[in-house]
Coordinates of C-alpha atoms and ligand atoms in Angstrom, one line a residue:
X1 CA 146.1 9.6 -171.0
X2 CA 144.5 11.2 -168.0
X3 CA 144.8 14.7 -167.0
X4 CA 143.0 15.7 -164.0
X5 CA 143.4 19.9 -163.5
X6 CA 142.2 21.4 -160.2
X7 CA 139.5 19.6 -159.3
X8 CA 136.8 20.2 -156.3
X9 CA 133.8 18.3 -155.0
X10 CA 131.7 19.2 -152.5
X11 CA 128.7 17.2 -151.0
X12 CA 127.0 20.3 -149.1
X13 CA 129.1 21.9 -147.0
X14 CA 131.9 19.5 -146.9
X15 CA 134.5 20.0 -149.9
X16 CA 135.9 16.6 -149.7
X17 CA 138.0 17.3 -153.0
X18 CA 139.9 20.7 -152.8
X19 CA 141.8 21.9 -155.9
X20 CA 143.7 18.1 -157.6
X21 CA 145.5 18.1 -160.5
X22 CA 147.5 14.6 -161.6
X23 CA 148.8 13.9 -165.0
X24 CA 148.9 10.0 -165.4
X25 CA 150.4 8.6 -168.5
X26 CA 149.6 5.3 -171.3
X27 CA 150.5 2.3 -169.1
X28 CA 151.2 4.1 -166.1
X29 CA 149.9 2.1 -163.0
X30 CA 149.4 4.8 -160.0
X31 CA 148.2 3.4 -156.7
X32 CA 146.1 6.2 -154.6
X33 CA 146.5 5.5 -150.7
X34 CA 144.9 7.9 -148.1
X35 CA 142.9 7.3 -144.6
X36 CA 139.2 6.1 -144.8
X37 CA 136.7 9.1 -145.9
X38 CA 139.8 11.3 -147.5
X39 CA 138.1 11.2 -150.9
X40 CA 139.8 8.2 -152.7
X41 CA 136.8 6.7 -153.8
X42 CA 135.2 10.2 -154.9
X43 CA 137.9 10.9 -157.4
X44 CA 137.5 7.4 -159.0
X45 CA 133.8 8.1 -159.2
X46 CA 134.4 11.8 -160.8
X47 CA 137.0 10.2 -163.2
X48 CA 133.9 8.3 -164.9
X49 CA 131.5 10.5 -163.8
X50 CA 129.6 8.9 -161.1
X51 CA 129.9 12.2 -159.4
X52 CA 129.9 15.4 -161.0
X53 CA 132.9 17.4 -160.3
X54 CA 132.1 21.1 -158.4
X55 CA 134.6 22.5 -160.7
X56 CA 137.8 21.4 -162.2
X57 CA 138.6 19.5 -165.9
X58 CA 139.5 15.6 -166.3
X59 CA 140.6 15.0 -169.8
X60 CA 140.9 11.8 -171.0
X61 CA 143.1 11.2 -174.0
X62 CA 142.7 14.7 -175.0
X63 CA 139.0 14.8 -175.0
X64 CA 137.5 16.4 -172.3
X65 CA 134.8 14.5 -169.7
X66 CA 133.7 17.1 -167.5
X67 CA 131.3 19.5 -168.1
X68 CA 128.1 19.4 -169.7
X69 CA 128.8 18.8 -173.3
X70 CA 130.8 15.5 -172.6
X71 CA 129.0 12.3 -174.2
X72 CA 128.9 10.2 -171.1
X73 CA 128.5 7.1 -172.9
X74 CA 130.9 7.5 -175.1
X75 CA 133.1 8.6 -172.2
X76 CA 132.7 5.7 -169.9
X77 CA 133.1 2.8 -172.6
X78 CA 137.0 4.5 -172.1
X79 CA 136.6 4.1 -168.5
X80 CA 136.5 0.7 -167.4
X81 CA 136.1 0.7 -163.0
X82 CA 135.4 -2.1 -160.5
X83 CA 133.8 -1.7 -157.2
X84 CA 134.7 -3.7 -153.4
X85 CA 131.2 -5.1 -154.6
X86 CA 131.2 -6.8 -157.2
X87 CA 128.3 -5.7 -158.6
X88 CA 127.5 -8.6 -161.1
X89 CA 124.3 -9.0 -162.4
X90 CA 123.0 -12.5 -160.6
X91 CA 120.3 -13.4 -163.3
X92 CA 123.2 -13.8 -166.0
X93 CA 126.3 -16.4 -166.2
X94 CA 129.6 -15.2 -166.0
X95 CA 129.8 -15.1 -169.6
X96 CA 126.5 -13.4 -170.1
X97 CA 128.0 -10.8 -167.7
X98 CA 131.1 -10.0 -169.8
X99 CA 128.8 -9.7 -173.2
X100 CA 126.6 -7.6 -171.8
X101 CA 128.1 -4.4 -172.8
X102 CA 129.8 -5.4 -176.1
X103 CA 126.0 -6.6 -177.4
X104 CA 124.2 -4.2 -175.9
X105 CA 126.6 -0.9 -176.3
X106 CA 128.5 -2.2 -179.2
X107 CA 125.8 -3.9 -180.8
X108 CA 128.3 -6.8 -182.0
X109 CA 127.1 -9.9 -182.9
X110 CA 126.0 -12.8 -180.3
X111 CA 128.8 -15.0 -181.9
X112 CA 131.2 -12.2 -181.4
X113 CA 130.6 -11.1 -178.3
X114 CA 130.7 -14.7 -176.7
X115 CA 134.2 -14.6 -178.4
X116 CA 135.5 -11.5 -177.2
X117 CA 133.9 -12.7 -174.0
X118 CA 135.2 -16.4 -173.7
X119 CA 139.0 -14.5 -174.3
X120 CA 138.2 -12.3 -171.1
X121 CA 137.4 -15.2 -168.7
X122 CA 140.2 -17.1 -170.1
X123 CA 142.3 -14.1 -169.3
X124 CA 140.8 -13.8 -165.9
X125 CA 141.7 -17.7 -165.7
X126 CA 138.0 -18.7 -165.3
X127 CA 137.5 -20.2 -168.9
X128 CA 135.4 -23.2 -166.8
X129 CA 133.4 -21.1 -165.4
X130 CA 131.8 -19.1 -168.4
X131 CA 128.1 -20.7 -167.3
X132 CA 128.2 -20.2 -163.9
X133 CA 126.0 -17.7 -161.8
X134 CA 127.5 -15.2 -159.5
X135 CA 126.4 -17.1 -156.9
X136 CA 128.1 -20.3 -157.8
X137 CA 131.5 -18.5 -157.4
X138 CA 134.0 -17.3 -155.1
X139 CA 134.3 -14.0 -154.0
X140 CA 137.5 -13.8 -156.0
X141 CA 136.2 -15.7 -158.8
X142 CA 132.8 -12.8 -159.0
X143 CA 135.8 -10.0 -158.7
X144 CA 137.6 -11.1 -161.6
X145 CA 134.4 -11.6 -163.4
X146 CA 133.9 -8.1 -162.9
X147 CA 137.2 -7.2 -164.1
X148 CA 136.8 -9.7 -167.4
X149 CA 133.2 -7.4 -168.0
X150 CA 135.0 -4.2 -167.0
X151 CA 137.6 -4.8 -169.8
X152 CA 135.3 -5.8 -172.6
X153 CA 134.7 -2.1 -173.3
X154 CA 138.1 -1.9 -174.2
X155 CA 138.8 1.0 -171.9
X156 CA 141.4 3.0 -172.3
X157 CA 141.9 3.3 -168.3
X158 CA 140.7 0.9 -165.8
X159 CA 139.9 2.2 -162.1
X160 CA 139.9 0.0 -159.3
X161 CA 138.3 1.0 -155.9
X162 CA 139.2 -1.2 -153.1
X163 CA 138.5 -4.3 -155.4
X164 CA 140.3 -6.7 -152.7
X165 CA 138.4 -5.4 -149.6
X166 CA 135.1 -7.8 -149.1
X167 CA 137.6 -10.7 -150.2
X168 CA 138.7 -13.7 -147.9
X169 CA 142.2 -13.2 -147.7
X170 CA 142.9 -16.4 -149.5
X171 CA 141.0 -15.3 -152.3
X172 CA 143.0 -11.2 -152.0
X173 CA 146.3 -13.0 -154.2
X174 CA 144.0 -14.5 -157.4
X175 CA 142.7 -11.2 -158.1
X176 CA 145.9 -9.2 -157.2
X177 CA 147.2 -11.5 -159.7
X178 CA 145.1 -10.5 -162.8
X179 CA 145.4 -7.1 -162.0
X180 CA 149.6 -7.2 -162.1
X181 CA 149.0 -9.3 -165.3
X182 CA 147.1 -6.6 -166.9
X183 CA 149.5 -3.9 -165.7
X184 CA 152.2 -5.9 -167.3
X185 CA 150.0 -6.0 -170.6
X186 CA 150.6 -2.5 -170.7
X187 CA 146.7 -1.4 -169.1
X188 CA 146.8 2.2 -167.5
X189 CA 145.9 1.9 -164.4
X190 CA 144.4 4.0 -161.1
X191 CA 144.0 1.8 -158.2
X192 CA 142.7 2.5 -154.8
X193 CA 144.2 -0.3 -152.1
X194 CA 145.1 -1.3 -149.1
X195 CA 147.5 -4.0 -150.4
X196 CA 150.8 -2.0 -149.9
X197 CA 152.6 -5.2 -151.3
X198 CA 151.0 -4.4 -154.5
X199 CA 151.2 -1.0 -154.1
X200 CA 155.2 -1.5 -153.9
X201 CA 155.4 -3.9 -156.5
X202 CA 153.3 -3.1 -159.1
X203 CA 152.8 0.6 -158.6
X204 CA 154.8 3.2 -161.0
X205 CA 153.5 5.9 -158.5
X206 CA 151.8 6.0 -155.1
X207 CA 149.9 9.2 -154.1
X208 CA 148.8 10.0 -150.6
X209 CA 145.3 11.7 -150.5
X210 CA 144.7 13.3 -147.1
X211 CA 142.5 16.4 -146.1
X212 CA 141.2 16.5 -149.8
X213 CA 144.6 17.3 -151.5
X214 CA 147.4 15.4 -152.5
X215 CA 150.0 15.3 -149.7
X216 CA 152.8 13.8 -151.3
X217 CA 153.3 11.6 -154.4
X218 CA 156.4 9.3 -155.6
X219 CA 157.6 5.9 -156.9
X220 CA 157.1 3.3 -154.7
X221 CA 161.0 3.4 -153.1
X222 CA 160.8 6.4 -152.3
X223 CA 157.4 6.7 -150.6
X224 CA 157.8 4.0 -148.6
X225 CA 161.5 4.0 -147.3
X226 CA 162.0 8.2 -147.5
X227 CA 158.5 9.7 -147.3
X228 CA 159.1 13.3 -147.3
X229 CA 155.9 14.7 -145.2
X230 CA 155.0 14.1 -141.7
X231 CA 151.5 12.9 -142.7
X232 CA 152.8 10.3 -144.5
X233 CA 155.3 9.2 -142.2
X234 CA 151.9 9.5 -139.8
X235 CA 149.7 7.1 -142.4
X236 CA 152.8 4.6 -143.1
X237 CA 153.3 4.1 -139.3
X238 CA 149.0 4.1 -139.0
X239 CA 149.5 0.9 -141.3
X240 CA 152.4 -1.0 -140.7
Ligands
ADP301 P1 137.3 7.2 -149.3 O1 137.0 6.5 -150.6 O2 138.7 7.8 -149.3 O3 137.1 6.4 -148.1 P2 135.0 8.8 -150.2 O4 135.5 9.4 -151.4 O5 134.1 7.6 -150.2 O6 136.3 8.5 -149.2 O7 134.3 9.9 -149.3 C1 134.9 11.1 -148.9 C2 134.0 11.9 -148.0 O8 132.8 12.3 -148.8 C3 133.4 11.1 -146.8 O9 133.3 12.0 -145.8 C4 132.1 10.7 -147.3 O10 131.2 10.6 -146.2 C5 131.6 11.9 -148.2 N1 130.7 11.4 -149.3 C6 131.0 10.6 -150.3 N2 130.0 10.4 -151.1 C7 129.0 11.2 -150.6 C8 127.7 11.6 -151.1 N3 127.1 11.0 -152.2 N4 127.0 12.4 -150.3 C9 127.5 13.0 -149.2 N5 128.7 12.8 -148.8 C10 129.5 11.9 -149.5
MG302 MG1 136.4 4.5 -150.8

């Protein structure tokens, strides 16, 4: 589904990605740890093209993203990603949020689009709340709004970058919770986090990112109870 082959970013003189290659499969779910500034958030963004890769290829489904003859639009309607901001547009209702993209990108019909979109929120568990504002919800309830809009592209992959992070942590759990239920649906999946829990329990894969190169990937057991590097034994003791 993804294939991601030797890639490099550099902002100036610092090469914050140096030489990653990952191969993730349809419905895999791989959770991308690694300290603060280590480039977790820079692959994400080069994934959908946020950031333009130095060099390297991503290949989504075959087709490939990087490069200059890629059709970004067409590209990022595979690529659904939500941000530790939320990011919602506060002029617009929560539904008006979700049916943004599939009237404006996809041209359906107003009648359609509220469908597709009243499915998402009820997916998200916010079918009451299709005609609130942003700021009439919760942190968590905004987050999961973002994931209902981020999934009315139909992606193919969905990227999440810290989503849980500005949350309350009573509010972490309802959005953890729509993201397991979309693993379990079958979504792929690349998730950035600081929820090991999740990590461990919804994970397929966990890869440390460290120094701008992968330092050691593996299921969840084994990463966490026989971690085979010193600098993850380092960043599991940093965290516990
Ligand atoms: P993480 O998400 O793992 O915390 P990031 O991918 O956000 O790390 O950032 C990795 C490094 O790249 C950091 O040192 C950060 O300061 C730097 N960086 C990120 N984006 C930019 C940018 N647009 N311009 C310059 N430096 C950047
Ligand atoms: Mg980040």
């Amino acid at each position: 589904m993804v294939v991601i082959r030797d890639l490099h970013k550099r902002f100036g003189d610092l090469e914050v990605l140096k030489g990653i290659s990952l191969d993730i499969k349809k419905g895999e779910v791989v959770v991308i740890l690694g300290p603060s500034g280590s480039g977790k958030s820079t692959i994400l963004r080069c994934i959908n093209r946020l950031e333009e890769p130095t060099s390297g290829h991503i290949f989504i489904e075959g087709q490939e993203i990087t490069g200059k003859k890629a059709d970004l639009n067409k590209m990022r309607q595979k690529v659904g990603m939500v941000f530790q901001q939320f990011n919602l547009f506060p002029h617009m209702t929560a539904l008006g949020n979700v049916t943004m993209a599939p009237l404006r990108v996809q041209k359906k019909s107003k009648q359609e689009a509220d469908r597709i979109g009243l499915e998402l929120l009820k997916k998200v568990g916010l079918s009451e709340k299709a005609n609130s504002y942003p700021m009439q919800l919760s942190g968590g309830q905004q987050q999961r709004v973002a994931i209902a809009r981020a999934l009315a592209m139909k992606p193919d992959v969905m990227l999440f970058d810290e989503v849980t992070s500005a949350l309350d942590p009573e509010l972490v759990k309802e959005v953890l919770d729509v993201m397991k239920n979309l693993a379990m649906d079958g979504m792929t999946m690349i998730v950035v986090t600081h929820e090991m829990n999740f990590a461990k329990e919804v994970g397929d894969r966990i890869i440390l990112i460290d120094g701008g190169v992968i330092v050691e990937q593996n299921t969840p057991d084994q990463f966490f109870t026989n971690p085979q590097h010193e600098r993850t034994k380092k960043f599991l003791n940093m965290i516990k």
